[in-house]
């Protein structure tokens, strides 16, 4: 069921008229029936071509030789004489013409570890092999060995001395706040790794050009990241490097930065060989080597008054970046900026640091640092409510941001604050108050030998829309709308479709401006030789930022055509194209009015706007085994403006289920810096039987800076699901689980008073290897 | 990367015996274990595979004298749908329903589960607790091995290289009660953290139990019987003090390990708690 809140409505205690009838005309919303997913039929009928479906005659198969140690010097690569090496091509770091770095924030991660170089994590790429058939490739891998000298390894971010980044935000005076506080509550929360688990593994195919250039086709979120990486390391011009997105089976952030690595590998092999090379990961390799969500340790100290007022928040965030920097500083900053939760507090200090360990690098994942810190923040709030004897709903009514409030970076929330609305909507739809009374009574009356218990839990959250700080200004994305000389309207952006709906909503937005049907608007392929760099498909920015650009471009196109034809665009654009040829309008990002951020001091408008969310989860806990069944979840999410309600609900449902996996079962154990849960038999995510009933409530509190008011929705539900589930487990059992995932092992230990199981995300050392 | 060993598909059991007598073959039944193992990633694949799916001699569920007999090729779906299993060994249909999900249940067989000899094989404790006999055959003839002797060590069975598992006989004992419980990570497609089968003889209600069998999987290198706990339960009535003693004896007698799926502490604790619950439910208190 979809319910939406009228624009600009005021918060009410119990909103009952949340529905905008579908026929109501709002910018970008289809006026007739909702368009089907643009690429849906091809996917359903199996016609869609994912990377591994693409056929390039004569292509060879590539493979990566990886380290089996967490920290070592690479002494040499030995090719056994027993094997005929003329049947294969081998690439080492010495074959890289340009810089041996995967271009991103910091130049620390090599494409391949050079001889004499430092291996910094398990499964790190050391060299590459390709062969015409898989049998020979397998044989070649068996005859290739690496010599290493082991170095001491660091696995615990709290013990690491190597820092990727740190930052601090705050306002007011903590000493004053804590002096005033009548109650101080402390808590430490830990979260482990999480795997994105896109359905399609990482995959890239590289085709060499005669002039030394290269075209890569593959699964990715950000074609221009790959473009930049190829240019730099292969020393290519803009035109020599071409990146084409194949149909992509999910990303969740996992295909933000890692595809640059695999594209570089495929391209290096293809250039040396002079033939196309396919680099298609199997699941085991994908799980072992690619990026995960950052583990984190978050410590809270909160000062409150007996009447519930929040007076001081001191928060310390430590993230484990893994062996290389990747996007870690940006993940940390988003984590820190969201660490206080969506609550008004006069005295705040939040400190964060991201540390290096000898584990595979962590990277982008839906929520980008916020799910970690918001789990901690919300669990802390729920514990405070318990300590004060207040309802967690009441406490949030008291604390939640309203328009005019100021965040710890000094950002004044001038508009588009839907914290009260999402809170009330979720509480009402879930009947939170009544259920809480029921579960409370049941808990009080429960016999000590009861077999099961039910509970309900609530959490809320916020998510900064688009890039952090001056990110969008630095990206300066360009998007275009074109009327071709054949009389076809098409949208040109680098925004990728990975199942979330880009290719469906962009034609909707443009058609709306031009007075056409969505089906009449084409989407140009995500091919860097065709589309401009409109920035990466990340940070829930596509609908808000790039959607805004194409609306503006469409408006200009319409005006220019109508100025010439003097007739409405729909009636005249084809004649215009016939008589005057095509016309393309490029629109470059302009800073949103009155949005300013100082990167040096970390003050100002950290985000142009925030999305708001609240989730209520109900669980059953088996008191014998600690097993949890999440029964149902209500998730109310404000995305500013809902462009396509069905796709938006899909984002809420998928994000909620991913959050439930994070909350309950998704865990990676490590030995010697190596992931043990590196197959689908051991890395378990919820199945359809584990999925709860999910009710998505879509709330609309538009952002005036975007022409259509949209703020992005993809990440919001990921921030709130886990703390809601943990609160429900507490409501059922009376125990607080501070570490994610809240596995039966952790729950049973808490119920029986047994020692807390090991912290998530920290590797143990292999017994036969000495400690460092 | 796919590997393609040579596969032979005999049509009769004697044809299969003859092939096995000539050369070593790895049998494949439903293939739900074997196909995962022969990716080429996890050690060398077998040279020759014997596809036994067409051997109808290995199919069927029937009552034979005082035993319920399941052909080795009986799938989990067939067990779940069988009126004979529902009547004489409902714990087996319960167990079958917890294995994998629909696709695995359609293909996976009880013979494959037994012959694969995983310590986490879900039907294995049930076979042990029910005193099942595994009937093996080769050109040399047929022989029976009790479930208690079929898994001598980690991932080994009593099968000789030229033998096939033909069928499994569950003796039908009039007053035997059997309970099954699996603890996994999620509600489908989950390998057990602990799996338990408990069988006893006795009248309904709270009369003392006889011939108690308590077998567990995923807590040792092979499926095991918990002898000390059985001794506590044998001759005792299913009351609270029995349950308490049995649970603490079980926790003391198990020696599980930490691994990727769970921890030793959890396995020990949960086995004891589940046993306590089963006794309590049987005792009706
Ligand atoms: C996704 C998935 C989920 C699963 N879930 C579970 C689960 O929940 N619980 C569980 O216990 N198992 C589970 N399994 C494992 C597997 O499905 C079972 O063990 C199944 O019973 C194996 O039967 P099969 O016929 O497919 O065996 P196969 O794979 O055909 O054979 C398995 C082994 O037994 C040998 N073999 C088979 N039949 C004979 C015979 N008649 N005589 C001699 N040797 C023989 C084969 O040579 C092979 O070594 C799962 C597997 C998968 C892939």
Tab-separated table of C-alpha atoms in Angstrom, chain A residues 432-589:
chain	number	residue	atom	x	y	z
A	432	UNK	CA	3.059	1.268	17.778
A	433	UNK	CA	1.544	2.464	21.034
A	434	UNK	CA	-0.980	-0.339	21.334
A	435	UNK	CA	1.512	-3.031	20.373
A	436	UNK	CA	4.085	-1.684	22.827
A	437	UNK	CA	1.554	-1.951	25.620
A	438	UNK	CA	0.720	-5.495	24.585
A	439	UNK	CA	4.309	-6.685	24.363
A	440	UNK	CA	5.101	-4.965	27.655
A	441	UNK	CA	2.263	-6.782	29.398
A	442	UNK	CA	3.271	-10.086	27.819
A	443	UNK	CA	6.863	-9.599	28.932
A	444	UNK	CA	5.827	-8.902	32.516
A	445	UNK	CA	3.619	-11.979	32.611
A	446	UNK	CA	6.019	-14.292	30.819
A	447	UNK	CA	7.117	-17.465	32.594
A	448	UNK	CA	10.861	-17.996	32.880
A	449	UNK	CA	10.609	-21.098	30.711
A	450	UNK	CA	8.542	-19.584	27.901
A	451	UNK	CA	9.531	-20.740	24.474
A	452	UNK	CA	9.064	-17.545	22.459
A	453	UNK	CA	8.523	-13.835	22.797
A	454	UNK	CA	7.315	-11.044	20.545
A	455	UNK	CA	8.505	-7.474	20.445
A	456	UNK	CA	8.141	-4.214	18.577
A	457	UNK	CA	10.822	-1.598	17.955
A	458	UNK	CA	11.078	1.820	16.405
A	459	UNK	CA	13.963	3.757	14.896
A	460	UNK	CA	14.211	6.875	12.824
A	461	UNK	CA	16.859	8.358	10.649
A	462	UNK	CA	17.946	10.904	8.125
A	463	UNK	CA	20.011	10.792	5.023
A	464	UNK	CA	21.755	13.732	3.379
A	465	UNK	CA	20.625	13.939	-0.238
A	466	UNK	CA	23.333	13.886	-2.875
A	467	UNK	CA	27.063	14.296	-2.304
A	468	UNK	CA	28.460	15.521	0.986
A	469	UNK	CA	29.619	19.120	1.297
A	470	UNK	CA	30.965	20.637	-1.895
A	471	UNK	CA	30.895	17.284	-3.682
A	472	UNK	CA	28.373	18.276	-6.336
A	473	UNK	CA	30.243	21.502	-7.054
A	474	UNK	CA	33.471	19.550	-7.607
A	475	UNK	CA	31.741	16.999	-9.818
A	476	UNK	CA	30.091	19.773	-11.875
A	477	UNK	CA	28.035	17.180	-13.709
A	478	UNK	CA	26.666	17.798	-17.188
A	479	UNK	CA	23.499	16.191	-18.519
A	480	UNK	CA	21.808	16.739	-21.837
A	481	UNK	CA	18.504	16.474	-23.597
A	482	UNK	CA	18.684	16.194	-27.338
A	483	UNK	CA	16.290	16.469	-30.228
A	484	UNK	CA	18.001	14.427	-32.907
A	485	UNK	CA	17.794	15.345	-36.559
A	486	UNK	CA	15.591	12.277	-36.928
A	487	UNK	CA	13.092	13.960	-34.651
A	488	UNK	CA	13.727	11.772	-31.624
A	489	UNK	CA	14.018	13.162	-28.091
A	490	UNK	CA	16.676	11.498	-26.008
A	491	UNK	CA	18.293	11.922	-22.636
A	492	UNK	CA	22.074	11.810	-22.400
A	493	UNK	CA	23.560	11.152	-18.969
A	494	UNK	CA	26.138	8.813	-17.461
A	495	UNK	CA	23.582	7.636	-14.900
A	496	UNK	CA	23.410	3.875	-14.943
A	497	UNK	CA	20.437	1.569	-14.588
A	498	UNK	CA	21.152	-1.231	-12.135
A	499	UNK	CA	17.634	-2.196	-11.264
A	500	UNK	CA	16.654	0.962	-9.397
A	501	UNK	CA	14.802	2.693	-12.230
A	502	UNK	CA	16.990	5.406	-13.810
A	503	UNK	CA	15.899	4.484	-17.324
A	504	UNK	CA	12.255	4.676	-16.337
A	505	UNK	CA	12.141	7.915	-14.378
A	506	UNK	CA	14.355	10.004	-16.672
A	507	UNK	CA	11.991	9.696	-19.654
A	508	UNK	CA	9.128	10.419	-17.251
A	509	UNK	CA	10.730	13.669	-16.081
A	510	UNK	CA	11.620	14.835	-19.585
A	511	UNK	CA	8.297	13.795	-21.114
A	512	UNK	CA	6.478	15.731	-18.435
A	513	UNK	CA	8.362	18.927	-19.348
A	514	UNK	CA	7.942	18.467	-23.081
A	515	UNK	CA	4.319	17.361	-23.072
A	516	UNK	CA	5.189	13.942	-24.477
A	517	UNK	CA	4.514	10.410	-23.300
A	518	UNK	CA	7.448	8.753	-21.469
A	519	UNK	CA	7.607	6.146	-24.244
A	520	UNK	CA	8.440	8.935	-26.696
A	521	UNK	CA	11.673	9.781	-24.896
A	522	UNK	CA	14.741	7.648	-25.491
A	523	UNK	CA	17.656	7.089	-23.165
A	524	UNK	CA	21.106	7.172	-24.759
A	525	UNK	CA	23.377	4.259	-23.832
A	526	UNK	CA	25.795	4.725	-20.953
A	527	UNK	CA	28.805	4.859	-23.232
A	528	UNK	CA	31.473	7.454	-22.480
A	529	UNK	CA	31.896	8.161	-26.187
A	530	UNK	CA	28.235	9.225	-26.366
A	531	UNK	CA	27.048	10.655	-23.049
A	532	UNK	CA	28.516	13.519	-20.983
A	533	UNK	CA	29.919	13.043	-17.480
A	534	UNK	CA	26.925	13.723	-15.306
A	535	UNK	CA	28.736	12.216	-12.317
A	536	UNK	CA	28.545	8.820	-10.662
A	537	UNK	CA	25.348	6.880	-9.948
A	538	UNK	CA	25.741	6.930	-6.188
A	539	UNK	CA	24.619	8.789	-3.070
A	540	UNK	CA	20.917	8.675	-4.067
A	541	UNK	CA	21.804	11.622	-6.348
A	542	UNK	CA	20.413	10.436	-9.677
A	543	UNK	CA	16.775	11.432	-9.231
A	544	UNK	CA	17.543	14.617	-7.325
A	545	UNK	CA	20.636	16.090	-8.959
A	546	UNK	CA	20.709	14.672	-12.467
A	547	UNK	CA	16.907	14.500	-12.617
A	548	UNK	CA	16.964	18.237	-11.898
A	549	UNK	CA	19.511	18.868	-14.673
A	550	UNK	CA	17.499	17.103	-17.343
A	551	UNK	CA	14.312	18.900	-16.320
A	552	UNK	CA	16.119	22.190	-16.806
A	553	UNK	CA	17.603	21.029	-20.091
A	554	UNK	CA	14.182	19.908	-21.287
A	555	UNK	CA	12.676	23.276	-20.377
A	556	UNK	CA	15.333	25.066	-22.412
A	557	UNK	CA	14.891	22.705	-25.330
A	558	UNK	CA	11.165	23.279	-25.289
A	559	UNK	CA	11.583	27.059	-25.144
A	560	UNK	CA	14.047	27.127	-28.013
A	561	UNK	CA	11.940	24.909	-30.247
A	562	UNK	CA	8.741	26.779	-29.468
A	563	UNK	CA	10.459	30.116	-30.069
A	564	UNK	CA	11.146	29.021	-33.624
A	565	UNK	CA	7.958	27.109	-34.382
A	566	UNK	CA	5.624	29.273	-32.333
A	567	UNK	CA	3.576	26.168	-31.569
A	568	UNK	CA	3.498	23.812	-28.600
A	569	UNK	CA	6.493	21.478	-28.485
A	570	UNK	CA	4.545	18.212	-28.867
A	571	UNK	CA	2.958	19.444	-32.080
A	572	UNK	CA	6.050	20.957	-33.621
A	573	UNK	CA	9.284	19.244	-32.555
A	574	UNK	CA	9.353	16.743	-35.352
A	575	UNK	CA	8.824	19.448	-37.951
A	576	UNK	CA	11.517	21.483	-36.245
A	577	UNK	CA	13.966	18.600	-36.577
A	578	UNK	CA	13.092	18.083	-40.228
A	579	UNK	CA	13.485	21.751	-41.122
A	580	UNK	CA	16.280	22.862	-38.821
A	581	UNK	CA	18.107	19.646	-37.852
A	582	UNK	CA	18.772	18.467	-34.336
A	583	UNK	CA	19.405	20.443	-31.184
A	584	UNK	CA	21.158	19.405	-27.979
A	585	UNK	CA	20.914	21.258	-24.706
A	586	UNK	CA	23.616	20.659	-22.092
A	587	UNK	CA	22.923	21.594	-18.523
A	588	UNK	CA	25.746	21.896	-16.000
A	589	UNK	CA	25.204	21.629	-12.258
